[in-house]
Amino acid sequence: MKKIFSLFLFLMTAGCVSFGSSQPSKFYTLQENAGAAVSQVRMSIGIEEVQIPAYLDKPQIVTHKDNSVELGFSEENRWSEALSTMMQRVVANDVASYLPNAVVKARNMGREQFDYTVFIEVDKFSGVLGKEVFLHAWWYVMNKNGQIVLREKFVQNRSVGGGYDDLVYGEGMLTAALSEDIARKMAKLRR
């Protein structure tokens, strides 16, 4: 009887070890894009924290299924930091590369004064593995007097491969395209 009980315990323990293990998580970040300068304009620009729908601002990377109404949340593929602050930092650094004579930074303190402050509201930022990624956002610029001087809608899609590396790379390219759009249109404010 003791042998049967010992064998049963051994099999249960072995089953828990083999069935209970999971893949380690991978952590991703949006890459900054050191783009070519679009203008030599001088100004100071603060980038506010990006407003992202709550279902996207999670550690898990979100994908859409083929039917476009069902979402997938990957436990094994995660963002390295909050998506809203990561996008803020990446956009600030990208805009700074497109406008090298401007002072551009993520706005973190309420008392910081800039010539212009950029606000970004993301509607969609996701993708379908093996098909495409998409970024739909509104962005607007407020001057130091609190007046909105520019309001734009950004909508762009990009084809991607079937892995999460491809998806995140594509989302990074869309973020760079948004940053370039902001830089080009802001440069016209000082002409």
Short mmCIF file of N, CA and C in Angstrom, two decimals:
data_model
loop_
_atom_site.label_atom_id
_atom_site.label_comp_id
_atom_site.label_asym_id
_atom_site.label_seq_id
_atom_site.Cartn_x
_atom_site.Cartn_y
_atom_site.Cartn_z
N MET A 1 0.82 -1.18 0.00
CA MET A 1 0.00 0.00 0.00
C MET A 1 0.87 1.26 0.00
N LYS A 2 1.97 1.23 0.80
CA LYS A 2 2.86 2.38 0.85
C LYS A 2 3.49 2.63 -0.51
N LYS A 3 3.82 1.53 -1.24
CA LYS A 3 4.43 1.69 -2.56
C LYS A 3 3.45 2.35 -3.53
N ILE A 4 2.19 1.95 -3.49
CA ILE A 4 1.19 2.53 -4.38
C ILE A 4 0.99 4.01 -4.05
N PHE A 5 0.92 4.34 -2.74
CA PHE A 5 0.74 5.74 -2.33
C PHE A 5 1.95 6.57 -2.74
N SER A 6 3.17 6.03 -2.59
CA SER A 6 4.38 6.74 -2.99
C SER A 6 4.40 6.96 -4.50
N LEU A 7 4.02 5.94 -5.25
CA LEU A 7 3.96 6.08 -6.71
C LEU A 7 2.93 7.14 -7.12
N PHE A 8 1.78 7.15 -6.44
CA PHE A 8 0.75 8.14 -6.72
C PHE A 8 1.26 9.56 -6.45
N LEU A 9 1.94 9.77 -5.32
CA LEU A 9 2.50 11.09 -5.00
C LEU A 9 3.55 11.50 -6.02
N PHE A 10 4.40 10.55 -6.43
CA PHE A 10 5.42 10.85 -7.42
C PHE A 10 4.79 11.29 -8.75
N LEU A 11 3.77 10.56 -9.22
CA LEU A 11 3.11 10.90 -10.47
C LEU A 11 2.40 12.25 -10.39
N MET A 12 1.77 12.55 -9.26
CA MET A 12 1.10 13.84 -9.08
C MET A 12 2.12 14.98 -9.12
N THR A 13 3.24 14.79 -8.42
CA THR A 13 4.28 15.82 -8.39
C THR A 13 4.87 16.02 -9.78
N ALA A 14 5.16 14.95 -10.49
CA ALA A 14 5.71 15.04 -11.84
C ALA A 14 4.72 15.72 -12.78
N GLY A 15 3.45 15.41 -12.64
CA GLY A 15 2.43 16.03 -13.48
C GLY A 15 2.32 17.53 -13.23
N CYS A 16 2.41 17.92 -11.96
CA CYS A 16 2.34 19.35 -11.64
C CYS A 16 3.54 20.10 -12.20
N VAL A 17 4.72 19.47 -12.14
CA VAL A 17 5.92 20.13 -12.64
C VAL A 17 5.85 20.28 -14.16
N SER A 18 5.43 19.22 -14.87
CA SER A 18 5.44 19.29 -16.32
C SER A 18 4.28 20.11 -16.88
N PHE A 19 3.10 20.03 -16.26
CA PHE A 19 1.95 20.76 -16.77
C PHE A 19 1.86 22.18 -16.23
N GLY A 20 2.49 22.48 -15.12
CA GLY A 20 2.37 23.79 -14.49
C GLY A 20 3.36 24.81 -14.99
N SER A 21 4.32 24.40 -15.81
CA SER A 21 5.31 25.36 -16.27
C SER A 21 4.75 26.17 -17.43
N SER A 22 5.19 27.43 -17.53
CA SER A 22 4.74 28.28 -18.63
C SER A 22 5.94 28.96 -19.26
N GLN A 23 5.71 29.50 -20.44
CA GLN A 23 6.77 30.20 -21.15
C GLN A 23 7.11 31.49 -20.41
N PRO A 24 8.38 31.87 -20.38
CA PRO A 24 8.72 33.16 -19.76
C PRO A 24 8.21 34.30 -20.65
N SER A 25 7.86 35.41 -20.01
CA SER A 25 7.36 36.56 -20.75
C SER A 25 8.47 37.26 -21.50
N LYS A 26 8.12 37.84 -22.65
CA LYS A 26 9.01 38.71 -23.40
C LYS A 26 8.52 40.13 -23.18
N PHE A 27 9.45 41.07 -23.06
CA PHE A 27 9.09 42.46 -22.82
C PHE A 27 9.55 43.30 -24.00
N TYR A 28 8.67 44.19 -24.46
CA TYR A 28 8.91 44.99 -25.66
C TYR A 28 8.83 46.48 -25.34
N THR A 29 9.52 47.25 -26.17
CA THR A 29 9.44 48.70 -26.10
C THR A 29 9.35 49.27 -27.51
N LEU A 30 8.73 50.42 -27.64
CA LEU A 30 8.70 51.10 -28.93
C LEU A 30 10.06 51.72 -29.16
N GLN A 31 10.59 51.55 -30.34
CA GLN A 31 11.91 52.09 -30.66
C GLN A 31 11.79 53.54 -31.10
N GLU A 32 12.76 54.34 -30.65
CA GLU A 32 12.82 55.73 -31.12
C GLU A 32 13.38 55.74 -32.53
N ASN A 33 12.95 56.72 -33.31
CA ASN A 33 13.39 56.83 -34.69
C ASN A 33 14.19 58.11 -34.86
N ALA A 34 15.45 57.98 -35.15
CA ALA A 34 16.31 59.16 -35.36
C ALA A 34 16.14 59.61 -36.81
N GLY A 35 15.02 60.29 -37.08
CA GLY A 35 14.72 60.72 -38.43
C GLY A 35 15.51 61.95 -38.84
N ALA A 36 15.54 62.21 -40.13
CA ALA A 36 16.23 63.39 -40.66
C ALA A 36 15.45 64.65 -40.30
N ALA A 37 16.16 65.72 -40.08
CA ALA A 37 15.54 66.99 -39.71
C ALA A 37 14.57 67.45 -40.80
N VAL A 38 13.41 67.95 -40.38
CA VAL A 38 12.42 68.48 -41.32
C VAL A 38 12.41 70.02 -41.27
N SER A 39 13.02 70.60 -40.23
CA SER A 39 13.06 72.05 -40.09
C SER A 39 14.12 72.42 -39.05
N GLN A 40 14.64 73.63 -39.18
CA GLN A 40 15.61 74.14 -38.20
C GLN A 40 14.95 75.18 -37.28
N VAL A 41 13.64 75.18 -37.22
CA VAL A 41 12.89 76.13 -36.41
C VAL A 41 13.28 76.02 -34.94
N ARG A 42 13.27 77.17 -34.26
CA ARG A 42 13.58 77.20 -32.82
C ARG A 42 12.29 77.46 -32.04
N MET A 43 11.99 76.57 -31.13
CA MET A 43 10.83 76.71 -30.24
C MET A 43 10.97 75.70 -29.12
N SER A 44 10.17 75.85 -28.08
CA SER A 44 10.15 74.84 -27.02
C SER A 44 8.80 74.12 -27.09
N ILE A 45 8.87 72.80 -26.98
CA ILE A 45 7.67 71.97 -27.14
C ILE A 45 7.61 70.96 -26.00
N GLY A 46 6.49 70.93 -25.32
CA GLY A 46 6.24 69.92 -24.30
C GLY A 46 5.25 68.90 -24.82
N ILE A 47 5.54 67.64 -24.61
CA ILE A 47 4.64 66.56 -25.03
C ILE A 47 3.96 66.01 -23.78
N GLU A 48 2.64 66.15 -23.72
CA GLU A 48 1.86 65.63 -22.59
C GLU A 48 1.80 64.10 -22.64
N GLU A 49 1.47 63.49 -21.50
CA GLU A 49 1.28 62.04 -21.48
C GLU A 49 0.16 61.69 -22.45
N VAL A 50 0.39 60.66 -23.26
CA VAL A 50 -0.55 60.26 -24.30
C VAL A 50 -1.78 59.61 -23.66
N GLN A 51 -2.94 60.03 -24.11
CA GLN A 51 -4.20 59.46 -23.63
C GLN A 51 -4.52 58.23 -24.47
N ILE A 52 -4.63 57.09 -23.80
CA ILE A 52 -4.84 55.81 -24.48
C ILE A 52 -6.05 55.12 -23.85
N PRO A 53 -6.91 54.48 -24.65
CA PRO A 53 -8.04 53.74 -24.06
C PRO A 53 -7.55 52.74 -23.02
N ALA A 54 -8.34 52.59 -21.96
CA ALA A 54 -7.94 51.74 -20.84
C ALA A 54 -7.63 50.30 -21.26
N TYR A 55 -8.36 49.78 -22.26
CA TYR A 55 -8.13 48.39 -22.66
C TYR A 55 -6.76 48.21 -23.31
N LEU A 56 -6.15 49.30 -23.82
CA LEU A 56 -4.82 49.22 -24.43
C LEU A 56 -3.70 49.51 -23.46
N ASP A 57 -3.96 50.32 -22.44
CA ASP A 57 -2.90 50.74 -21.52
C ASP A 57 -2.71 49.72 -20.42
N LYS A 58 -2.33 48.53 -20.84
CA LYS A 58 -2.11 47.39 -19.94
C LYS A 58 -0.72 46.82 -20.22
N PRO A 59 -0.20 46.02 -19.32
CA PRO A 59 1.10 45.41 -19.59
C PRO A 59 1.08 44.46 -20.79
N GLN A 60 -0.04 43.75 -20.99
CA GLN A 60 -0.15 42.79 -22.09
C GLN A 60 -0.28 43.53 -23.43
N ILE A 61 0.37 42.99 -24.45
CA ILE A 61 0.21 43.54 -25.79
C ILE A 61 -1.13 43.06 -26.34
N VAL A 62 -1.89 44.01 -26.87
CA VAL A 62 -3.24 43.73 -27.35
C VAL A 62 -3.21 43.54 -28.86
N THR A 63 -3.91 42.52 -29.32
CA THR A 63 -4.09 42.29 -30.75
C THR A 63 -5.58 42.13 -31.04
N HIS A 64 -5.93 42.34 -32.28
CA HIS A 64 -7.29 42.07 -32.74
C HIS A 64 -7.28 40.73 -33.46
N LYS A 65 -8.36 40.01 -33.35
CA LYS A 65 -8.51 38.78 -34.11
C LYS A 65 -8.97 39.15 -35.53
N ASP A 66 -9.01 38.20 -36.42
CA ASP A 66 -9.39 38.46 -37.81
C ASP A 66 -10.75 39.13 -37.95
N ASN A 67 -11.67 38.84 -37.02
CA ASN A 67 -13.02 39.41 -37.15
C ASN A 67 -13.08 40.87 -36.68
N SER A 68 -11.99 41.40 -36.16
CA SER A 68 -11.81 42.79 -35.74
C SER A 68 -12.64 43.23 -34.54
N VAL A 69 -13.47 42.37 -33.97
CA VAL A 69 -14.21 42.74 -32.77
C VAL A 69 -13.72 42.00 -31.53
N GLU A 70 -12.99 40.93 -31.73
CA GLU A 70 -12.46 40.15 -30.61
C GLU A 70 -11.01 40.55 -30.36
N LEU A 71 -10.67 40.76 -29.10
CA LEU A 71 -9.32 41.16 -28.72
C LEU A 71 -8.56 40.00 -28.11
N GLY A 72 -7.24 40.03 -28.27
CA GLY A 72 -6.37 39.08 -27.60
C GLY A 72 -5.40 39.83 -26.71
N PHE A 73 -5.21 39.35 -25.49
CA PHE A 73 -4.27 39.94 -24.54
C PHE A 73 -3.20 38.89 -24.26
N SER A 74 -1.98 39.16 -24.68
CA SER A 74 -0.92 38.17 -24.55
C SER A 74 -0.23 38.27 -23.19
N GLU A 75 -0.29 37.20 -22.43
CA GLU A 75 0.40 37.15 -21.14
C GLU A 75 1.91 36.97 -21.32
N GLU A 76 2.32 36.39 -22.45
CA GLU A 76 3.73 36.12 -22.69
C GLU A 76 4.44 37.28 -23.40
N ASN A 77 3.69 38.21 -23.98
CA ASN A 77 4.27 39.33 -24.73
C ASN A 77 3.73 40.61 -24.12
N ARG A 78 4.64 41.36 -23.45
CA ARG A 78 4.21 42.50 -22.64
C ARG A 78 5.03 43.74 -22.96
N TRP A 79 4.43 44.90 -22.65
CA TRP A 79 5.16 46.16 -22.74
C TRP A 79 6.09 46.28 -21.55
N SER A 80 7.22 46.92 -21.76
CA SER A 80 8.21 47.09 -20.70
C SER A 80 7.83 48.19 -19.72
N GLU A 81 6.89 49.06 -20.09
CA GLU A 81 6.39 50.12 -19.22
C GLU A 81 5.00 50.49 -19.68
N ALA A 82 4.34 51.37 -18.97
CA ALA A 82 3.00 51.80 -19.36
C ALA A 82 3.05 52.38 -20.77
N LEU A 83 2.14 51.95 -21.62
CA LEU A 83 2.14 52.38 -23.02
C LEU A 83 1.95 53.89 -23.13
N SER A 84 1.15 54.49 -22.27
CA SER A 84 0.91 55.93 -22.34
C SER A 84 2.18 56.74 -22.09
N THR A 85 2.98 56.37 -21.12
CA THR A 85 4.23 57.11 -20.86
C THR A 85 5.33 56.72 -21.85
N MET A 86 5.32 55.47 -22.32
CA MET A 86 6.30 55.07 -23.32
C MET A 86 6.08 55.86 -24.61
N MET A 87 4.83 55.97 -25.06
CA MET A 87 4.55 56.74 -26.27
C MET A 87 4.92 58.21 -26.09
N GLN A 88 4.65 58.77 -24.92
CA GLN A 88 5.00 60.16 -24.64
C GLN A 88 6.51 60.37 -24.82
N ARG A 89 7.30 59.51 -24.23
CA ARG A 89 8.76 59.63 -24.30
C ARG A 89 9.26 59.44 -25.73
N VAL A 90 8.74 58.43 -26.42
CA VAL A 90 9.20 58.13 -27.78
C VAL A 90 8.82 59.26 -28.73
N VAL A 91 7.59 59.77 -28.63
CA VAL A 91 7.18 60.88 -29.49
C VAL A 91 8.04 62.11 -29.20
N ALA A 92 8.30 62.40 -27.94
CA ALA A 92 9.14 63.56 -27.60
C ALA A 92 10.53 63.42 -28.22
N ASN A 93 11.13 62.26 -28.10
CA ASN A 93 12.48 62.06 -28.66
C ASN A 93 12.47 62.06 -30.18
N ASP A 94 11.42 61.50 -30.78
CA ASP A 94 11.32 61.51 -32.24
C ASP A 94 11.12 62.93 -32.77
N VAL A 95 10.21 63.70 -32.17
CA VAL A 95 9.99 65.08 -32.60
C VAL A 95 11.27 65.88 -32.45
N ALA A 96 12.02 65.64 -31.39
CA ALA A 96 13.30 66.33 -31.18
C ALA A 96 14.29 66.02 -32.30
N SER A 97 14.26 64.80 -32.82
CA SER A 97 15.18 64.46 -33.92
C SER A 97 14.74 65.13 -35.22
N TYR A 98 13.43 65.29 -35.41
CA TYR A 98 12.93 65.96 -36.62
C TYR A 98 13.10 67.48 -36.55
N LEU A 99 13.12 68.03 -35.33
CA LEU A 99 13.30 69.47 -35.11
C LEU A 99 14.53 69.68 -34.22
N PRO A 100 15.74 69.53 -34.76
CA PRO A 100 16.94 69.51 -33.92
C PRO A 100 17.25 70.82 -33.19
N ASN A 101 16.74 71.96 -33.65
CA ASN A 101 17.00 73.22 -32.97
C ASN A 101 15.92 73.57 -31.95
N ALA A 102 14.90 72.75 -31.85
CA ALA A 102 13.83 72.97 -30.87
C ALA A 102 14.18 72.25 -29.57
N VAL A 103 13.67 72.77 -28.49
CA VAL A 103 13.77 72.09 -27.20
C VAL A 103 12.48 71.29 -27.05
N VAL A 104 12.60 69.98 -27.08
CA VAL A 104 11.43 69.11 -27.01
C VAL A 104 11.63 68.12 -25.88
N LYS A 105 10.62 68.02 -25.02
CA LYS A 105 10.72 67.03 -23.94
C LYS A 105 9.34 66.60 -23.48
N ALA A 106 9.31 65.46 -22.83
CA ALA A 106 8.07 64.99 -22.22
C ALA A 106 7.74 65.93 -21.07
N ARG A 107 6.51 66.39 -21.03
CA ARG A 107 6.09 67.33 -19.99
C ARG A 107 5.69 66.53 -18.76
N ASN A 108 6.44 66.69 -17.68
CA ASN A 108 6.20 65.91 -16.47
C ASN A 108 5.76 66.76 -15.28
N MET A 109 6.06 68.04 -15.32
CA MET A 109 5.70 68.90 -14.20
C MET A 109 4.73 69.97 -14.70
N GLY A 110 3.67 70.20 -13.96
CA GLY A 110 2.64 71.14 -14.36
C GLY A 110 3.12 72.56 -14.55
N ARG A 111 4.20 72.95 -13.90
CA ARG A 111 4.66 74.33 -13.98
C ARG A 111 5.64 74.58 -15.12
N GLU A 112 6.02 73.55 -15.86
CA GLU A 112 6.93 73.75 -16.98
C GLU A 112 6.26 74.62 -18.04
N GLN A 113 6.99 75.58 -18.55
CA GLN A 113 6.46 76.48 -19.58
C GLN A 113 7.12 76.17 -20.92
N PHE A 114 6.29 76.04 -21.96
CA PHE A 114 6.75 75.78 -23.31
C PHE A 114 6.05 76.76 -24.25
N ASP A 115 6.67 77.00 -25.39
CA ASP A 115 5.98 77.79 -26.42
C ASP A 115 4.71 77.06 -26.86
N TYR A 116 4.83 75.74 -26.98
CA TYR A 116 3.70 74.91 -27.42
C TYR A 116 3.67 73.61 -26.62
N THR A 117 2.45 73.13 -26.37
CA THR A 117 2.27 71.84 -25.72
C THR A 117 1.43 70.97 -26.64
N VAL A 118 1.88 69.72 -26.83
CA VAL A 118 1.20 68.77 -27.72
C VAL A 118 0.43 67.76 -26.88
N PHE A 119 -0.83 67.56 -27.24
CA PHE A 119 -1.71 66.58 -26.60
C PHE A 119 -2.08 65.54 -27.65
N ILE A 120 -1.98 64.27 -27.29
CA ILE A 120 -2.30 63.18 -28.22
C ILE A 120 -3.34 62.28 -27.56
N GLU A 121 -4.42 62.01 -28.30
CA GLU A 121 -5.47 61.10 -27.85
C GLU A 121 -5.56 59.94 -28.84
N VAL A 122 -5.15 58.77 -28.42
CA VAL A 122 -5.15 57.59 -29.28
C VAL A 122 -6.54 56.95 -29.25
N ASP A 123 -7.08 56.68 -30.44
CA ASP A 123 -8.33 55.93 -30.54
C ASP A 123 -8.05 54.44 -30.71
N LYS A 124 -7.11 54.11 -31.62
CA LYS A 124 -6.76 52.71 -31.89
C LYS A 124 -5.25 52.60 -32.03
N PHE A 125 -4.69 51.57 -31.42
CA PHE A 125 -3.26 51.29 -31.55
C PHE A 125 -3.09 49.81 -31.29
N SER A 126 -3.23 49.03 -32.35
CA SER A 126 -3.20 47.58 -32.20
C SER A 126 -2.89 46.98 -33.56
N GLY A 127 -3.20 45.70 -33.72
CA GLY A 127 -2.97 45.07 -35.00
C GLY A 127 -3.49 43.65 -35.03
N VAL A 128 -3.42 43.09 -36.22
CA VAL A 128 -3.76 41.69 -36.45
C VAL A 128 -2.47 41.00 -36.86
N LEU A 129 -2.02 40.03 -36.08
CA LEU A 129 -0.78 39.33 -36.38
C LEU A 129 -0.82 38.76 -37.79
N GLY A 130 0.24 39.01 -38.54
CA GLY A 130 0.33 38.51 -39.90
C GLY A 130 -0.40 39.35 -40.93
N LYS A 131 -1.02 40.45 -40.50
CA LYS A 131 -1.76 41.28 -41.44
C LYS A 131 -1.33 42.74 -41.37
N GLU A 132 -1.78 43.45 -40.32
CA GLU A 132 -1.49 44.88 -40.27
C GLU A 132 -1.54 45.40 -38.84
N VAL A 133 -0.92 46.56 -38.64
CA VAL A 133 -1.06 47.33 -37.41
C VAL A 133 -1.68 48.66 -37.81
N PHE A 134 -2.31 49.31 -36.84
CA PHE A 134 -2.96 50.58 -37.15
C PHE A 134 -2.85 51.53 -35.96
N LEU A 135 -2.74 52.80 -36.28
CA LEU A 135 -2.72 53.87 -35.29
C LEU A 135 -3.68 54.94 -35.77
N HIS A 136 -4.70 55.20 -34.96
CA HIS A 136 -5.66 56.26 -35.22
C HIS A 136 -5.61 57.17 -34.00
N ALA A 137 -5.32 58.44 -34.21
CA ALA A 137 -5.19 59.37 -33.08
C ALA A 137 -5.58 60.78 -33.48
N TRP A 138 -6.06 61.53 -32.52
CA TRP A 138 -6.22 62.97 -32.64
C TRP A 138 -5.06 63.60 -31.90
N TRP A 139 -4.53 64.68 -32.44
CA TRP A 139 -3.51 65.43 -31.70
C TRP A 139 -3.76 66.91 -31.92
N TYR A 140 -3.46 67.66 -30.88
CA TYR A 140 -3.63 69.09 -31.00
C TYR A 140 -2.53 69.82 -30.24
N VAL A 141 -2.33 71.08 -30.62
CA VAL A 141 -1.26 71.89 -30.07
C VAL A 141 -1.88 73.12 -29.41
N MET A 142 -1.42 73.40 -28.19
CA MET A 142 -1.87 74.56 -27.45
C MET A 142 -0.68 75.50 -27.25
N ASN A 143 -0.89 76.79 -27.48
CA ASN A 143 0.21 77.74 -27.24
C ASN A 143 0.29 78.08 -25.76
N LYS A 144 1.26 78.92 -25.39
CA LYS A 144 1.46 79.22 -23.97
C LYS A 144 0.34 80.06 -23.38
N ASN A 145 -0.53 80.61 -24.23
CA ASN A 145 -1.70 81.36 -23.75
C ASN A 145 -2.93 80.48 -23.57
N GLY A 146 -2.76 79.17 -23.82
CA GLY A 146 -3.86 78.24 -23.64
C GLY A 146 -4.81 78.14 -24.82
N GLN A 147 -4.42 78.67 -25.97
CA GLN A 147 -5.26 78.60 -27.17
C GLN A 147 -4.84 77.41 -28.03
N ILE A 148 -5.82 76.70 -28.56
CA ILE A 148 -5.52 75.61 -29.48
C ILE A 148 -5.21 76.23 -30.84
N VAL A 149 -4.01 75.98 -31.34
CA VAL A 149 -3.57 76.58 -32.59
C VAL A 149 -3.49 75.56 -33.73
N LEU A 150 -3.64 74.29 -33.41
CA LEU A 150 -3.55 73.24 -34.43
C LEU A 150 -4.28 72.01 -33.91
N ARG A 151 -5.10 71.41 -34.77
CA ARG A 151 -5.80 70.17 -34.41
C ARG A 151 -5.78 69.27 -35.64
N GLU A 152 -5.32 68.03 -35.47
CA GLU A 152 -5.16 67.12 -36.61
C GLU A 152 -5.61 65.71 -36.23
N LYS A 153 -6.01 64.96 -37.25
CA LYS A 153 -6.30 63.54 -37.08
C LYS A 153 -5.24 62.75 -37.84
N PHE A 154 -4.69 61.72 -37.20
CA PHE A 154 -3.68 60.87 -37.80
C PHE A 154 -4.27 59.47 -37.92
N VAL A 155 -4.30 58.94 -39.14
CA VAL A 155 -4.78 57.58 -39.38
C VAL A 155 -3.80 56.92 -40.34
N GLN A 156 -3.21 55.81 -39.88
CA GLN A 156 -2.28 55.10 -40.75
C GLN A 156 -2.24 53.62 -40.38
N ASN A 157 -2.12 52.79 -41.39
CA ASN A 157 -2.00 51.34 -41.22
C ASN A 157 -0.70 50.89 -41.86
N ARG A 158 -0.22 49.72 -41.45
CA ARG A 158 1.03 49.20 -41.99
C ARG A 158 0.97 47.66 -41.96
N SER A 159 1.39 47.02 -43.03
CA SER A 159 1.43 45.55 -43.07
C SER A 159 2.54 45.03 -42.17
N VAL A 160 2.28 43.89 -41.51
CA VAL A 160 3.27 43.29 -40.62
C VAL A 160 3.28 41.77 -40.78
N GLY A 161 4.36 41.18 -40.30
CA GLY A 161 4.50 39.73 -40.28
C GLY A 161 3.69 39.11 -39.14
N GLY A 162 3.90 37.83 -38.92
CA GLY A 162 3.07 37.09 -37.99
C GLY A 162 3.53 37.01 -36.56
N GLY A 163 4.67 37.61 -36.21
CA GLY A 163 5.16 37.53 -34.84
C GLY A 163 4.98 38.82 -34.06
N TYR A 164 5.14 38.73 -32.75
CA TYR A 164 5.02 39.92 -31.90
C TYR A 164 6.16 40.91 -32.16
N ASP A 165 7.35 40.41 -32.53
CA ASP A 165 8.44 41.31 -32.92
C ASP A 165 8.00 42.18 -34.09
N ASP A 166 7.36 41.56 -35.09
CA ASP A 166 6.88 42.28 -36.27
C ASP A 166 5.81 43.30 -35.88
N LEU A 167 4.91 42.89 -35.00
CA LEU A 167 3.82 43.76 -34.57
C LEU A 167 4.37 45.00 -33.87
N VAL A 168 5.28 44.81 -32.92
CA VAL A 168 5.83 45.94 -32.17
C VAL A 168 6.68 46.83 -33.08
N TYR A 169 7.44 46.22 -33.99
CA TYR A 169 8.21 47.03 -34.94
C TYR A 169 7.27 47.89 -35.78
N GLY A 170 6.19 47.31 -36.26
CA GLY A 170 5.21 48.07 -37.05
C GLY A 170 4.57 49.19 -36.24
N GLU A 171 4.25 48.92 -34.98
CA GLU A 171 3.69 49.96 -34.12
C GLU A 171 4.70 51.07 -33.88
N GLY A 172 5.97 50.72 -33.78
CA GLY A 172 7.02 51.73 -33.63
C GLY A 172 7.13 52.60 -34.87
N MET A 173 7.00 52.00 -36.05
CA MET A 173 7.06 52.78 -37.29
C MET A 173 5.87 53.73 -37.40
N LEU A 174 4.71 53.29 -36.94
CA LEU A 174 3.54 54.18 -36.94
C LEU A 174 3.72 55.33 -35.95
N THR A 175 4.31 55.05 -34.81
CA THR A 175 4.58 56.11 -33.83
C THR A 175 5.56 57.12 -34.41
N ALA A 176 6.57 56.64 -35.13
CA ALA A 176 7.53 57.54 -35.79
C ALA A 176 6.83 58.39 -36.85
N ALA A 177 5.89 57.80 -37.60
CA ALA A 177 5.16 58.56 -38.61
C ALA A 177 4.29 59.64 -37.96
N LEU A 178 3.68 59.33 -36.82
CA LEU A 178 2.92 60.32 -36.08
C LEU A 178 3.83 61.45 -35.63
N SER A 179 5.00 61.12 -35.11
CA SER A 179 5.96 62.13 -34.65
C SER A 179 6.41 63.03 -35.79
N GLU A 180 6.65 62.44 -36.95
CA GLU A 180 7.06 63.23 -38.11
C GLU A 180 5.93 64.17 -38.54
N ASP A 181 4.71 63.68 -38.52
CA ASP A 181 3.56 64.51 -38.87
C ASP A 181 3.45 65.70 -37.92
N ILE A 182 3.62 65.45 -36.64
CA ILE A 182 3.58 66.53 -35.64
C ILE A 182 4.69 67.53 -35.91
N ALA A 183 5.91 67.05 -36.13
CA ALA A 183 7.06 67.94 -36.34
C ALA A 183 6.86 68.80 -37.59
N ARG A 184 6.45 68.20 -38.69
CA ARG A 184 6.28 68.96 -39.95
C ARG A 184 5.23 70.05 -39.80
N LYS A 185 4.12 69.72 -39.16
CA LYS A 185 3.05 70.72 -39.06
C LYS A 185 3.36 71.77 -38.01
N MET A 186 4.09 71.40 -36.96
CA MET A 186 4.47 72.40 -35.96
C MET A 186 5.51 73.37 -36.52
N ALA A 187 6.38 72.89 -37.39
CA ALA A 187 7.39 73.77 -37.99
C ALA A 187 6.73 74.92 -38.73
N LYS A 188 5.54 74.70 -39.28
CA LYS A 188 4.84 75.76 -40.02
C LYS A 188 4.25 76.83 -39.10
N LEU A 189 4.13 76.51 -37.80
CA LEU A 189 3.59 77.50 -36.87
C LEU A 189 4.52 78.70 -36.70
N ARG A 190 5.81 78.53 -36.95
CA ARG A 190 6.79 79.58 -36.73
C ARG A 190 7.26 80.23 -38.01
N ARG A 191 6.58 80.06 -39.12
CA ARG A 191 7.00 80.67 -40.38
C ARG A 191 6.44 82.06 -40.53
#
